[in-house]
mmCIF file of C-alpha atoms in Angstrom:
data_model
loop_
_atom_site.group_PDB
_atom_site.id
_atom_site.type_symbol
_atom_site.label_atom_id
_atom_site.label_comp_id
_atom_site.label_asym_id
_atom_site.label_seq_id
_atom_site.Cartn_x
_atom_site.Cartn_y
_atom_site.Cartn_z
ATOM 1 C CA GLU A 30 1.188 5.569 -81.614
ATOM 2 C CA ALA A 31 -0.335 6.097 -78.176
ATOM 3 C CA GLN A 32 1.977 8.274 -76.190
ATOM 4 C CA VAL A 33 2.609 11.093 -73.744
ATOM 5 C CA THR A 34 4.852 13.791 -75.192
ATOM 6 C CA GLN A 35 6.829 16.206 -73.065
ATOM 7 C CA ASN A 36 8.820 19.230 -74.177
ATOM 8 C CA PRO A 37 11.499 20.282 -73.733
ATOM 9 C CA ARG A 38 13.417 17.126 -72.863
ATOM 10 C CA TYR A 39 16.337 19.108 -71.501
ATOM 11 C CA LEU A 40 16.429 22.665 -70.258
ATOM 12 C CA ILE A 41 18.953 24.812 -68.447
ATOM 13 C CA THR A 42 17.620 28.083 -67.100
ATOM 14 C CA VAL A 43 18.404 30.710 -64.491
ATOM 15 C CA THR A 44 16.707 31.548 -61.236
ATOM 16 C CA GLY A 45 13.552 33.561 -61.692
ATOM 17 C CA LYS A 46 13.065 33.069 -65.416
ATOM 18 C CA LYS A 47 9.557 31.718 -65.996
ATOM 19 C CA LEU A 48 9.311 28.488 -67.924
ATOM 20 C CA THR A 49 6.685 26.030 -69.074
ATOM 21 C CA VAL A 50 7.060 22.313 -69.654
ATOM 22 C CA THR A 51 4.400 21.055 -72.004
ATOM 23 C CA CYS A 52 2.680 17.685 -71.804
ATOM 24 C CA SER A 53 0.332 16.259 -74.386
ATOM 25 C CA GLN A 54 -1.358 12.862 -74.657
ATOM 26 C CA ASN A 55 -3.181 11.367 -77.650
ATOM 27 C CA MET A 56 -5.138 8.651 -75.832
ATOM 28 C CA ASN A 57 -8.164 10.669 -74.749
ATOM 29 C CA HIS A 58 -7.171 10.064 -71.139
ATOM 30 C CA GLU A 59 -9.071 11.905 -68.440
ATOM 31 C CA TYR A 60 -6.434 11.728 -65.723
ATOM 32 C CA MET A 61 -3.073 13.494 -66.020
ATOM 33 C CA SER A 62 -0.364 14.061 -63.470
ATOM 34 C CA TRP A 63 3.083 15.586 -62.984
ATOM 35 C CA TYR A 64 5.855 13.986 -60.949
ATOM 36 C CA ARG A 65 9.370 14.975 -60.084
ATOM 37 C CA GLN A 66 12.083 12.382 -59.616
ATOM 38 C CA ASP A 67 15.011 13.067 -57.321
ATOM 39 C CA PRO A 68 17.761 10.660 -56.232
ATOM 40 C CA GLY A 69 16.783 8.702 -53.149
ATOM 41 C CA LEU A 70 13.263 10.142 -53.123
ATOM 42 C CA GLY A 71 11.592 8.255 -55.948
ATOM 43 C CA LEU A 72 8.715 9.923 -57.747
ATOM 44 C CA ARG A 73 6.715 12.565 -55.952
ATOM 45 C CA GLN A 74 3.471 13.937 -57.299
ATOM 46 C CA ILE A 75 3.328 17.672 -57.986
ATOM 47 C CA TYR A 76 -0.169 18.208 -59.388
ATOM 48 C CA TYR A 77 -2.838 16.119 -60.993
ATOM 49 C CA SER A 78 -5.970 16.656 -63.023
ATOM 50 C CA MET A 79 -9.028 14.425 -63.173
ATOM 51 C CA ASN A 80 -10.539 16.202 -66.148
ATOM 52 C CA VAL A 81 -10.679 19.489 -68.021
ATOM 53 C CA GLU A 82 -10.632 22.472 -65.657
ATOM 54 C CA VAL A 83 -10.189 20.164 -62.642
ATOM 55 C CA THR A 84 -6.756 20.217 -61.021
ATOM 56 C CA ASP A 85 -5.492 19.495 -57.534
ATOM 57 C CA LYS A 86 -2.279 19.579 -55.549
ATOM 58 C CA GLY A 87 -0.101 16.560 -55.053
ATOM 59 C CA ASP A 88 2.585 16.141 -52.424
ATOM 60 C CA VAL A 89 5.026 18.832 -53.573
ATOM 61 C CA PRO A 90 3.061 21.618 -55.333
ATOM 62 C CA GLU A 91 5.016 24.626 -54.001
ATOM 63 C CA GLY A 92 6.550 26.701 -56.778
ATOM 64 C CA TYR A 93 4.501 25.089 -59.543
ATOM 65 C CA LYS A 94 1.299 25.833 -61.402
ATOM 66 C CA VAL A 95 -0.703 23.790 -63.873
ATOM 67 C CA SER A 96 -3.688 24.241 -66.110
ATOM 68 C CA ARG A 97 -6.021 21.880 -67.953
ATOM 69 C CA LYS A 98 -7.873 23.842 -70.587
ATOM 70 C CA GLU A 99 -8.009 20.964 -73.035
ATOM 71 C CA LYS A 100 -8.214 17.265 -72.347
ATOM 72 C CA ARG A 101 -4.998 16.408 -74.140
ATOM 73 C CA ASN A 102 -2.705 19.080 -72.634
ATOM 74 C CA PHE A 103 -1.446 19.562 -69.092
ATOM 75 C CA PRO A 104 1.416 22.091 -68.958
ATOM 76 C CA LEU A 105 3.594 22.552 -65.880
ATOM 77 C CA ILE A 106 4.508 26.159 -65.157
ATOM 78 C CA LEU A 107 7.384 27.370 -63.026
ATOM 79 C CA GLU A 108 6.681 31.055 -62.472
ATOM 80 C CA SER A 109 9.984 31.819 -60.746
ATOM 81 C CA PRO A 110 12.246 28.780 -60.828
ATOM 82 C CA SER A 111 14.748 28.197 -58.066
ATOM 83 C CA PRO A 112 17.728 25.813 -57.870
ATOM 84 C CA ASN A 113 15.789 23.391 -55.652
ATOM 85 C CA GLN A 114 13.505 22.766 -58.622
ATOM 86 C CA THR A 115 16.391 21.203 -60.525
ATOM 87 C CA SER A 116 15.006 17.747 -61.168
ATOM 88 C CA LEU A 117 13.739 15.203 -63.659
ATOM 89 C CA TYR A 118 10.064 15.753 -64.398
ATOM 90 C CA PHE A 119 7.563 13.223 -65.704
ATOM 91 C CA CYS A 120 4.089 13.711 -67.037
ATOM 92 C CA ALA A 121 1.755 10.725 -66.937
ATOM 93 C CA SER A 122 -1.801 9.982 -67.929
ATOM 94 C CA SER A 123 -4.411 7.274 -67.506
ATOM 95 C CA LEU A 124 -7.904 6.585 -68.744
ATOM 96 C CA GLY A 125 -9.436 7.296 -65.351
ATOM 97 C CA LEU A 126 -8.564 7.735 -61.734
ATOM 98 C CA GLY A 127 -9.302 4.264 -60.440
ATOM 99 C CA GLY A 128 -6.407 2.096 -59.376
ATOM 100 C CA ALA A 129 -6.950 -0.316 -62.235
ATOM 101 C CA ASN A 130 -6.033 2.426 -64.675
ATOM 102 C CA VAL A 131 -2.359 2.065 -65.524
ATOM 103 C CA LEU A 132 -0.269 5.201 -65.910
ATOM 104 C CA THR A 133 1.433 5.954 -69.215
ATOM 105 C CA PHE A 134 4.531 8.099 -68.757
ATOM 106 C CA GLY A 135 6.278 10.619 -70.944
ATOM 107 C CA ALA A 136 10.023 10.326 -71.554
ATOM 108 C CA GLY A 137 10.858 12.957 -68.966
ATOM 109 C CA SER A 138 12.151 16.520 -68.909
ATOM 110 C CA ARG A 139 15.445 17.226 -67.189
ATOM 111 C CA LEU A 140 15.475 20.731 -65.794
ATOM 112 C CA THR A 141 18.503 22.528 -64.378
ATOM 113 C CA VAL A 142 18.032 25.861 -62.615
ATOM 114 C CA LEU A 143 21.233 27.848 -62.080
ATOM 115 C CA ALA B 140 0.945 6.332 -43.186
ATOM 116 C CA GLN B 141 0.885 4.760 -46.605
ATOM 117 C CA SER B 142 4.326 3.953 -47.933
ATOM 118 C CA VAL B 143 6.339 1.755 -50.232
ATOM 119 C CA THR B 144 9.795 0.554 -49.276
ATOM 120 C CA GLN B 145 12.417 -0.725 -51.653
ATOM 121 C CA PRO B 146 15.262 -1.583 -49.289
ATOM 122 C CA ASP B 147 17.917 -2.067 -51.958
ATOM 123 C CA ILE B 148 19.116 1.142 -53.599
ATOM 124 C CA HIS B 149 21.589 -0.640 -55.860
ATOM 125 C CA ILE B 150 21.861 -4.258 -56.925
ATOM 126 C CA THR B 151 24.565 -5.779 -59.121
ATOM 127 C CA VAL B 152 24.168 -9.191 -60.724
ATOM 128 C CA SER B 153 26.010 -11.110 -63.411
ATOM 129 C CA GLU B 154 24.346 -11.737 -66.726
ATOM 130 C CA GLY B 155 22.496 -15.035 -66.575
ATOM 131 C CA ALA B 156 22.087 -14.940 -62.805
ATOM 132 C CA SER B 157 18.720 -14.815 -61.103
ATOM 133 C CA LEU B 158 17.293 -11.601 -59.727
ATOM 134 C CA GLU B 159 14.963 -10.630 -56.919
ATOM 135 C CA LEU B 160 14.034 -7.034 -56.142
ATOM 136 C CA ARG B 161 12.243 -6.440 -52.889
ATOM 137 C CA CYS B 162 9.181 -4.296 -52.282
ATOM 138 C CA ASN B 163 7.225 -3.888 -49.063
ATOM 139 C CA TYR B 164 4.217 -1.673 -48.593
ATOM 140 C CA SER B 165 2.277 -0.200 -45.754
ATOM 141 C CA TYR B 166 -1.389 0.357 -46.537
ATOM 142 C CA GLY B 167 -4.744 0.145 -44.790
ATOM 143 C CA ALA B 168 -6.052 -2.517 -47.138
ATOM 144 C CA THR B 169 -4.597 -4.533 -49.970
ATOM 145 C CA PRO B 170 -3.856 -2.031 -52.711
ATOM 146 C CA TYR B 171 -3.265 -2.512 -56.382
ATOM 147 C CA LEU B 172 0.426 -3.236 -56.905
ATOM 148 C CA PHE B 173 2.719 -2.379 -59.793
ATOM 149 C CA TRP B 174 6.285 -2.666 -60.955
ATOM 150 C CA TYR B 175 7.642 -0.130 -63.428
ATOM 151 C CA VAL B 176 11.023 -0.050 -65.151
ATOM 152 C CA GLN B 177 12.909 3.060 -66.177
ATOM 153 C CA SER B 178 15.628 2.543 -68.760
ATOM 154 C CA PRO B 179 18.268 5.274 -69.098
ATOM 155 C CA GLY B 180 16.796 8.383 -70.701
ATOM 156 C CA GLN B 181 13.334 6.871 -70.843
ATOM 157 C CA GLY B 182 10.075 7.236 -69.023
ATOM 158 C CA LEU B 183 8.623 4.554 -66.801
ATOM 159 C CA GLN B 184 7.208 1.464 -68.450
ATOM 160 C CA LEU B 185 4.821 -0.943 -66.778
ATOM 161 C CA LEU B 186 6.341 -4.378 -66.156
ATOM 162 C CA LEU B 187 3.414 -6.020 -64.386
ATOM 163 C CA LYS B 188 0.521 -5.404 -62.051
ATOM 164 C CA TYR B 189 -1.500 -7.216 -59.415
ATOM 165 C CA PHE B 190 -5.147 -6.460 -58.807
ATOM 166 C CA SER B 191 -6.529 -9.723 -57.437
ATOM 167 C CA GLY B 192 -6.544 -13.478 -57.975
ATOM 168 C CA ASP B 193 -3.416 -15.543 -58.558
ATOM 169 C CA THR B 194 -0.681 -14.103 -56.368
ATOM 170 C CA LEU B 195 2.041 -14.893 -58.900
ATOM 171 C CA VAL B 196 1.796 -12.522 -61.834
ATOM 172 C CA GLN B 197 3.697 -12.592 -65.064
ATOM 173 C CA GLY B 198 4.897 -9.488 -66.827
ATOM 174 C CA ILE B 199 6.830 -8.412 -69.858
ATOM 175 C CA LYS B 200 10.487 -9.204 -70.544
ATOM 176 C CA GLY B 201 10.327 -12.445 -68.536
ATOM 177 C CA PHE B 202 9.657 -10.790 -65.182
ATOM 178 C CA GLU B 203 7.289 -12.093 -62.543
ATOM 179 C CA ALA B 204 6.229 -10.921 -59.110
ATOM 180 C CA GLU B 205 4.644 -12.613 -56.151
ATOM 181 C CA PHE B 206 2.172 -10.936 -53.823
ATOM 182 C CA LYS B 207 2.399 -12.090 -50.219
ATOM 183 C CA ARG B 208 -0.331 -10.556 -48.117
ATOM 184 C CA SER B 209 1.082 -11.819 -44.819
ATOM 185 C CA GLN B 210 4.375 -10.068 -45.506
ATOM 186 C CA SER B 211 2.929 -7.014 -47.299
ATOM 187 C CA SER B 212 5.406 -7.710 -50.047
ATOM 188 C CA PHE B 213 5.422 -7.740 -53.824
ATOM 189 C CA ASN B 214 8.882 -8.889 -54.872
ATOM 190 C CA LEU B 215 9.986 -8.863 -58.485
ATOM 191 C CA ARG B 216 11.926 -11.803 -59.911
ATOM 192 C CA LYS B 217 13.617 -12.910 -63.068
ATOM 193 C CA PRO B 218 15.278 -16.323 -63.495
ATOM 194 C CA SER B 219 18.058 -15.182 -65.826
ATOM 195 C CA VAL B 220 19.061 -11.550 -66.197
ATOM 196 C CA HIS B 221 20.099 -10.065 -69.525
ATOM 197 C CA TRP B 222 22.434 -7.084 -69.948
ATOM 198 C CA SER B 223 19.490 -5.090 -71.327
ATOM 199 C CA ASP B 224 17.729 -5.388 -67.957
ATOM 200 C CA ALA B 225 20.069 -2.789 -66.475
ATOM 201 C CA ALA B 226 17.698 -0.031 -65.400
ATOM 202 C CA GLU B 227 15.940 1.444 -62.407
ATOM 203 C CA TYR B 228 12.931 -0.401 -61.055
ATOM 204 C CA PHE B 229 10.077 1.160 -59.139
ATOM 205 C CA CYS B 230 7.424 -0.524 -57.070
ATOM 206 C CA ALA B 231 4.148 1.367 -56.701
ATOM 207 C CA VAL B 232 0.786 0.952 -54.995
ATOM 208 C CA VAL B 233 -2.618 2.490 -55.563
ATOM 209 C CA GLY B 234 -5.604 2.335 -53.276
ATOM 210 C CA THR B 235 -8.652 0.366 -54.385
ATOM 211 C CA SER B 236 -10.945 3.101 -53.146
ATOM 212 C CA GLY B 237 -10.736 6.665 -51.965
ATOM 213 C CA THR B 238 -8.055 8.875 -53.466
ATOM 214 C CA TYR B 239 -6.568 6.294 -55.872
ATOM 215 C CA LYS B 240 -3.242 8.022 -55.439
ATOM 216 C CA TYR B 241 -0.105 6.338 -56.723
ATOM 217 C CA ILE B 242 2.645 5.906 -54.126
ATOM 218 C CA PHE B 243 6.050 5.033 -55.492
ATOM 219 C CA GLY B 244 9.037 3.449 -53.822
ATOM 220 C CA THR B 245 12.426 5.117 -54.060
ATOM 221 C CA GLY B 246 13.627 2.730 -56.731
ATOM 222 C CA THR B 247 16.298 0.053 -57.120
ATOM 223 C CA ARG B 248 19.028 0.563 -59.668
ATOM 224 C CA LEU B 249 20.114 -2.681 -61.313
ATOM 225 C CA LYS B 250 23.572 -3.118 -62.784
ATOM 226 C CA VAL B 251 24.327 -6.179 -64.895
ATOM 227 C CA LEU B 252 27.862 -7.472 -65.263
ATOM 228 C CA ALA B 253 28.832 -9.128 -68.534
#
């Protein structure tokens, strides 16, 4: 089944404790992206990647890192999480970057930082 | 600035009633337009999209949307709502050239009364 898989789905952590949210897709998609969803703000893009070893900042990249060493994986790294990073995170992918390429979303990862 | 506005944060309808969710966009040119649905605990799923041609587009689950260029709108409709339609709905736009960045609205949460 074609899908985007995120792990963990739920995580509670403490301020400053490094964590990684993994994202993997099995559709050979070139484009991958991370979003955070907060009430009243919709989805905001954190980082995106157009291909292996090519990443770029979205609208809210502060406090996050990403890497794209393999086409299928696009992990989101929080080096020193803070409470304002408590949010629902979505990874998404598409075949390419053009607007006609529909995004496929993962199920989401709910992160709480205490 | 490019933006998507969903003026209704919450909408409540009775099962069997008709539904219209509003979406207005601000963009330099006509973008690609999308509606996504997010069921509780799930990722976003594409309902329908408009790229060009017929301004009335049909989607999954009996939804349709009409593109009105003069009003910069892309409203989502359903003639008869089912209890399973309770979810959050997001309108999104993507440019047809340039950065191809997705811009999401803030979402409309639909509640369905039995």
